[in-house]
Amino acid sequence: ETGVTQTPRHLVMGMTNKKSLKCEQHLGHNAMYWYKQSAKKPLELMFVYNFKEQTENNSVPSRFSPECPNSSHLFLHLHTLQPEDSALYLCASSQVSAGVQETQYFGPGTRLLVL
Amino acid sequence: AQKITQTQPGMFVQEKEAVTLDCTYDTSDQSYGLFWYKQPSSGEMIFLIYQGSYDEQNATEGRYSLNFQKARKSANLVISASQLGDSAMYFCAMREVVFGNEKLTFGTGTRLTIIP
């Protein structure tokens, strides 16, 4: 496979469920990102991992928990979500060289519906 | 204040015509980058074109070109000879340094519909 892949593509979960979103990049990049895209709102950056270390957390509620075991894989663990968390969750990756972030490439996203 | 402004929520264009999607940005940095992404209904954000703030020439990639007017802080996307497959959401984004970290900030997007 090439590029950035995400699984599952669609997810429906109840507010008491626990689920995980998976992202894998095959581009040899060293940085990965989670974004949330809600209807009629700009893309919101949630988490950034550079060289497997979390470098940014944009005040995301603790019911979202990221995990980056290596530079190719990124997870988003979900628990006790709220209906307003329903959105498209996009993963992206890029190469960071000498502190400069190059073009981000995105996966197809996971459409999440919280009931 | 919005960092990236896309004033056209929706556009309808006849097939084979050229189309310009507007984007203005706000930054005090000297070094920044501007991107355009396409998002079809499938959801994936597809990178189209990039313009660096120090690039003297407008970026071009096939049928896509970026009309970069630095003094006006605008970075409009021009699609020549539009095709039905160009129907999608288009997002303008800016990369800038915020508190020592590089961030990519997106606009609200323009929904482009190509009419046969």
mmCIF file of C-alpha atoms in Angstrom:
data_model
loop_
_atom_site.group_PDB
_atom_site.id
_atom_site.type_symbol
_atom_site.label_atom_id
_atom_site.label_comp_id
_atom_site.label_asym_id
_atom_site.label_seq_id
_atom_site.Cartn_x
_atom_site.Cartn_y
_atom_site.Cartn_z
ATOM 1 C CA GLU A 1 0.000 0.000 0.000
ATOM 2 C CA THR A 2 1.078 3.556 -0.584
ATOM 3 C CA GLY A 3 0.346 6.901 1.031
ATOM 4 C CA VAL A 4 -1.619 7.229 4.233
ATOM 5 C CA THR A 5 -4.242 4.673 5.204
ATOM 6 C CA GLN A 6 -6.875 4.859 7.917
ATOM 7 C CA THR A 7 -9.131 2.236 9.463
ATOM 8 C CA PRO A 8 -11.990 1.961 9.948
ATOM 9 C CA ARG A 9 -13.453 4.227 7.273
ATOM 10 C CA HIS A 10 -16.775 4.455 9.113
ATOM 11 C CA LEU A 11 -17.560 3.984 12.802
ATOM 12 C CA VAL A 12 -20.749 4.210 14.817
ATOM 13 C CA MET A 13 -20.384 4.035 18.575
ATOM 14 C CA GLY A 14 -22.386 4.649 21.700
ATOM 15 C CA MET A 15 -21.303 7.109 24.350
ATOM 16 C CA THR A 16 -20.136 4.334 26.662
ATOM 17 C CA ASN A 17 -18.077 2.455 24.066
ATOM 18 C CA LYS A 18 -14.312 2.364 23.693
ATOM 19 C CA LYS A 19 -12.875 2.265 20.181
ATOM 20 C CA SER A 20 -9.618 3.096 18.419
ATOM 21 C CA LEU A 21 -8.837 4.720 15.087
ATOM 22 C CA LYS A 22 -5.729 3.574 13.275
ATOM 23 C CA CYS A 23 -3.516 5.446 10.848
ATOM 24 C CA GLU A 24 -0.527 4.110 8.940
ATOM 25 C CA GLN A 25 1.779 6.011 6.631
ATOM 26 C CA HIS A 26 3.968 4.391 3.970
ATOM 27 C CA LEU A 27 5.823 7.549 2.948
ATOM 28 C CA GLY A 28 8.810 7.335 5.283
ATOM 29 C CA HIS A 29 7.749 10.502 7.079
ATOM 30 C CA ASN A 30 8.724 11.353 10.650
ATOM 31 C CA ALA A 31 5.713 13.413 11.747
ATOM 32 C CA MET A 32 2.047 12.454 12.038
ATOM 33 C CA TYR A 33 -1.091 14.426 12.827
ATOM 34 C CA TRP A 34 -4.709 13.985 13.873
ATOM 35 C CA TYR A 35 -7.307 16.487 12.627
ATOM 36 C CA LYS A 36 -11.028 16.801 13.305
ATOM 37 C CA GLN A 37 -13.331 18.047 10.551
ATOM 38 C CA SER A 38 -16.826 19.023 11.692
ATOM 39 C CA ALA A 39 -19.557 20.281 9.409
ATOM 40 C CA LYS A 40 -19.094 23.911 8.337
ATOM 41 C CA LYS A 41 -15.955 24.386 10.446
ATOM 42 C CA PRO A 42 -12.312 24.573 9.372
ATOM 43 C CA LEU A 43 -10.095 21.589 9.981
ATOM 44 C CA GLU A 44 -8.973 21.529 13.598
ATOM 45 C CA LEU A 45 -5.547 20.202 14.510
ATOM 46 C CA MET A 46 -5.802 17.844 17.482
ATOM 47 C CA PHE A 47 -2.401 16.212 17.981
ATOM 48 C CA VAL A 48 1.067 16.346 16.467
ATOM 49 C CA TYR A 49 3.807 13.741 16.802
ATOM 50 C CA ASN A 50 7.347 14.508 15.667
ATOM 51 C CA PHE A 51 9.779 11.596 15.836
ATOM 52 C CA LYS A 52 7.170 9.687 17.911
ATOM 53 C CA GLU A 53 7.097 12.441 20.542
ATOM 54 C CA GLN A 54 3.922 14.402 21.072
ATOM 55 C CA THR A 55 4.747 18.042 20.427
ATOM 56 C CA GLU A 56 1.294 19.548 20.424
ATOM 57 C CA ASN A 57 -2.077 18.965 22.002
ATOM 58 C CA ASN A 58 -4.579 21.635 21.037
ATOM 59 C CA SER A 59 -6.610 21.517 24.258
ATOM 60 C CA VAL A 60 -8.283 18.298 23.200
ATOM 61 C CA PRO A 61 -10.552 16.654 25.812
ATOM 62 C CA SER A 62 -9.052 13.679 27.605
ATOM 63 C CA ARG A 63 -11.684 11.358 26.110
ATOM 64 C CA PHE A 64 -9.383 11.435 23.049
ATOM 65 C CA SER A 65 -6.088 9.688 23.707
ATOM 66 C CA PRO A 66 -3.393 9.465 21.007
ATOM 67 C CA GLU A 67 -0.709 6.843 20.750
ATOM 68 C CA CYS A 68 2.279 6.789 18.403
ATOM 69 C CA PRO A 69 4.261 3.540 18.827
ATOM 70 C CA ASN A 70 6.569 4.287 15.892
ATOM 71 C CA SER A 71 6.950 6.801 13.099
ATOM 72 C CA SER A 72 4.647 4.842 10.768
ATOM 73 C CA HIS A 73 1.659 4.251 13.027
ATOM 74 C CA LEU A 74 -0.689 6.549 14.882
ATOM 75 C CA PHE A 75 -3.738 5.651 16.928
ATOM 76 C CA LEU A 76 -6.567 7.675 18.405
ATOM 77 C CA HIS A 77 -8.228 5.926 21.344
ATOM 78 C CA LEU A 78 -11.804 7.007 22.010
ATOM 79 C CA HIS A 79 -13.820 6.549 25.200
ATOM 80 C CA THR A 80 -17.013 8.040 26.607
ATOM 81 C CA LEU A 81 -17.472 10.299 23.602
ATOM 82 C CA GLN A 82 -20.261 12.831 23.195
ATOM 83 C CA PRO A 83 -22.588 13.270 20.208
ATOM 84 C CA GLU A 84 -20.795 16.530 19.331
ATOM 85 C CA ASP A 85 -17.645 14.473 18.712
ATOM 86 C CA SER A 86 -19.268 13.095 15.567
ATOM 87 C CA ALA A 87 -17.040 14.242 12.701
ATOM 88 C CA LEU A 88 -14.546 13.170 10.068
ATOM 89 C CA TYR A 89 -11.194 12.369 11.681
ATOM 90 C CA LEU A 90 -8.268 12.809 9.344
ATOM 91 C CA CYS A 91 -4.734 11.582 9.797
ATOM 92 C CA ALA A 92 -1.807 13.188 7.993
ATOM 93 C CA SER A 93 1.940 12.752 7.803
ATOM 94 C CA SER A 94 4.859 14.889 6.694
ATOM 95 C CA GLN A 95 8.604 15.032 6.745
ATOM 96 C CA VAL A 96 10.175 17.446 9.191
ATOM 97 C CA SER A 97 13.730 18.409 8.257
ATOM 98 C CA ALA A 98 15.831 20.924 10.181
ATOM 99 C CA GLY A 99 12.677 22.073 11.928
ATOM 100 C CA VAL A 100 10.848 22.744 8.647
ATOM 101 C CA GLN A 101 7.603 20.904 8.100
ATOM 102 C CA GLU A 102 7.104 19.845 4.524
ATOM 103 C CA THR A 103 3.811 19.139 2.750
ATOM 104 C CA GLN A 104 1.293 17.143 4.761
ATOM 105 C CA TYR A 105 -0.331 14.162 3.061
ATOM 106 C CA PHE A 106 -3.690 13.003 4.320
ATOM 107 C CA GLY A 107 -5.458 9.704 4.702
ATOM 108 C CA PRO A 108 -9.068 9.083 3.606
ATOM 109 C CA GLY A 109 -10.444 9.750 7.079
ATOM 110 C CA THR A 110 -12.737 7.939 9.497
ATOM 111 C CA ARG A 111 -16.357 9.133 9.613
ATOM 112 C CA LEU A 112 -17.398 8.819 13.237
ATOM 113 C CA LEU A 113 -20.966 8.950 14.479
ATOM 114 C CA VAL A 114 -21.569 8.987 18.227
ATOM 115 C CA LEU A 115 -25.074 8.042 19.292
ATOM 116 C CA ALA B 1 -9.360 37.360 13.029
ATOM 117 C CA GLN B 2 -9.316 34.519 10.564
ATOM 118 C CA LYS B 3 -5.921 33.491 9.317
ATOM 119 C CA ILE B 4 -7.260 32.065 6.064
ATOM 120 C CA THR B 5 -10.340 33.471 4.365
ATOM 121 C CA GLN B 6 -12.185 31.775 1.535
ATOM 122 C CA THR B 7 -15.103 34.028 0.621
ATOM 123 C CA GLN B 8 -16.817 31.697 -1.859
ATOM 124 C CA PRO B 9 -18.762 28.980 -0.028
ATOM 125 C CA GLY B 10 -19.917 27.516 -3.344
ATOM 126 C CA MET B 11 -19.269 27.905 -7.063
ATOM 127 C CA PHE B 12 -20.871 26.458 -10.193
ATOM 128 C CA VAL B 13 -18.761 26.376 -13.344
ATOM 129 C CA GLN B 14 -19.418 25.031 -16.833
ATOM 130 C CA GLU B 15 -17.230 22.123 -17.874
ATOM 131 C CA LYS B 16 -14.074 23.128 -19.810
ATOM 132 C CA GLU B 17 -14.136 26.662 -18.449
ATOM 133 C CA ALA B 18 -11.388 28.013 -16.197
ATOM 134 C CA VAL B 19 -12.208 28.700 -12.561
ATOM 135 C CA THR B 20 -10.541 30.832 -9.890
ATOM 136 C CA LEU B 21 -10.976 30.021 -6.216
ATOM 137 C CA ASP B 22 -10.167 32.890 -3.890
ATOM 138 C CA CYS B 23 -7.975 32.754 -0.803
ATOM 139 C CA THR B 24 -6.631 35.579 1.335
ATOM 140 C CA TYR B 25 -4.415 35.131 4.363
ATOM 141 C CA ASP B 26 -3.210 37.047 7.353
ATOM 142 C CA THR B 27 0.264 36.685 8.838
ATOM 143 C CA SER B 28 3.073 38.847 10.136
ATOM 144 C CA ASP B 29 5.698 36.217 9.362
ATOM 145 C CA GLN B 30 8.154 36.729 6.524
ATOM 146 C CA SER B 31 8.494 33.002 5.919
ATOM 147 C CA TYR B 32 5.345 30.994 5.345
ATOM 148 C CA GLY B 33 3.855 28.523 2.912
ATOM 149 C CA LEU B 34 0.504 28.321 1.163
ATOM 150 C CA PHE B 35 -1.206 25.114 0.112
ATOM 151 C CA TRP B 36 -4.331 24.079 -1.742
ATOM 152 C CA TYR B 37 -6.042 20.779 -1.047
ATOM 153 C CA LYS B 38 -8.970 19.094 -2.791
ATOM 154 C CA GLN B 39 -11.480 17.034 -0.816
ATOM 155 C CA PRO B 40 -13.884 14.891 -2.864
ATOM 156 C CA SER B 41 -16.985 13.412 -1.272
ATOM 157 C CA SER B 42 -14.931 10.350 -0.255
ATOM 158 C CA GLY B 43 -13.260 12.539 2.384
ATOM 159 C CA GLU B 44 -9.572 12.293 1.531
ATOM 160 C CA MET B 45 -7.663 15.577 1.435
ATOM 161 C CA ILE B 46 -5.592 15.585 -1.737
ATOM 162 C CA PHE B 47 -2.594 17.912 -1.962
ATOM 163 C CA LEU B 48 -2.708 20.008 -5.140
ATOM 164 C CA ILE B 49 -0.139 22.776 -5.080
ATOM 165 C CA TYR B 50 2.295 24.691 -2.849
ATOM 166 C CA GLN B 51 3.669 28.235 -2.889
ATOM 167 C CA GLY B 52 6.467 29.421 -0.627
ATOM 168 C CA SER B 53 6.486 33.034 0.500
ATOM 169 C CA TYR B 54 9.921 33.582 -1.040
ATOM 170 C CA ASP B 55 9.070 31.933 -4.361
ATOM 171 C CA GLU B 56 9.241 34.576 -7.049
ATOM 172 C CA GLN B 57 7.279 32.646 -9.617
ATOM 173 C CA ASN B 58 3.713 31.433 -9.298
ATOM 174 C CA ALA B 59 3.489 27.697 -8.678
ATOM 175 C CA THR B 60 2.004 25.483 -11.389
ATOM 176 C CA GLU B 61 1.064 21.790 -11.368
ATOM 177 C CA GLY B 62 -0.614 20.573 -14.532
ATOM 178 C CA ARG B 63 -4.014 22.264 -14.791
ATOM 179 C CA TYR B 64 -3.534 23.949 -11.411
ATOM 180 C CA SER B 65 -1.780 27.248 -10.911
ATOM 181 C CA LEU B 66 -1.533 29.510 -7.918
ATOM 182 C CA ASN B 67 -1.941 33.252 -8.465
ATOM 183 C CA PHE B 68 0.261 34.541 -5.641
ATOM 184 C CA GLN B 69 -0.017 38.254 -4.901
ATOM 185 C CA LYS B 70 2.103 38.800 -1.825
ATOM 186 C CA ALA B 71 1.354 42.481 -1.288
ATOM 187 C CA ARG B 72 -2.372 41.761 -1.338
ATOM 188 C CA LYS B 73 -1.898 38.586 0.731
ATOM 189 C CA SER B 74 -3.846 36.513 -1.714
ATOM 190 C CA ALA B 75 -3.174 33.035 -3.082
ATOM 191 C CA ASN B 76 -5.930 32.178 -5.522
ATOM 192 C CA LEU B 77 -6.128 28.749 -7.151
ATOM 193 C CA VAL B 78 -6.756 28.685 -10.884
ATOM 194 C CA ILE B 79 -8.008 25.495 -12.515
ATOM 195 C CA SER B 80 -7.835 25.548 -16.289
ATOM 196 C CA ALA B 81 -10.144 23.524 -18.557
ATOM 197 C CA SER B 82 -12.313 22.250 -15.707
ATOM 198 C CA GLN B 83 -13.498 18.645 -15.702
ATOM 199 C CA LEU B 84 -16.429 16.897 -14.031
ATOM 200 C CA GLY B 85 -13.955 15.186 -11.694
ATOM 201 C CA ASP B 86 -12.938 18.581 -10.340
ATOM 202 C CA SER B 87 -16.207 18.786 -8.402
ATOM 203 C CA ALA B 88 -15.149 18.772 -4.744
ATOM 204 C CA MET B 89 -14.408 20.945 -1.727
ATOM 205 C CA TYR B 90 -11.231 23.006 -2.057
ATOM 206 C CA PHE B 91 -9.284 24.202 0.966
ATOM 207 C CA CYS B 92 -6.603 26.842 1.172
ATOM 208 C CA ALA B 93 -4.099 26.414 4.006
ATOM 209 C CA MET B 94 -1.158 28.345 5.405
ATOM 210 C CA ARG B 95 1.890 27.025 7.192
ATOM 211 C CA GLU B 96 3.376 29.392 9.722
ATOM 212 C CA VAL B 97 5.385 29.255 12.917
ATOM 213 C CA VAL B 98 3.310 29.695 16.085
ATOM 214 C CA PHE B 99 5.181 29.738 19.408
ATOM 215 C CA GLY B 100 8.129 27.962 17.818
ATOM 216 C CA ASN B 101 6.034 25.229 16.212
ATOM 217 C CA GLU B 102 4.976 25.012 12.612
ATOM 218 C CA LYS B 103 1.224 24.851 12.142
ATOM 219 C CA LEU B 104 -1.036 24.354 9.174
ATOM 220 C CA THR B 105 -4.185 26.492 9.329
ATOM 221 C CA PHE B 106 -7.081 25.808 6.968
ATOM 222 C CA GLY B 107 -9.825 27.992 5.541
ATOM 223 C CA THR B 108 -13.495 27.019 5.547
ATOM 224 C CA GLY B 109 -13.358 25.802 1.968
ATOM 225 C CA THR B 110 -15.160 26.368 -1.330
ATOM 226 C CA ARG B 111 -17.485 23.755 -2.799
ATOM 227 C CA LEU B 112 -16.902 23.633 -6.547
ATOM 228 C CA THR B 113 -19.476 22.010 -8.795
ATOM 229 C CA ILE B 114 -18.684 21.472 -12.469
ATOM 230 C CA ILE B 115 -21.755 21.478 -14.704
ATOM 231 C CA PRO B 116 -21.734 19.268 -17.821
#
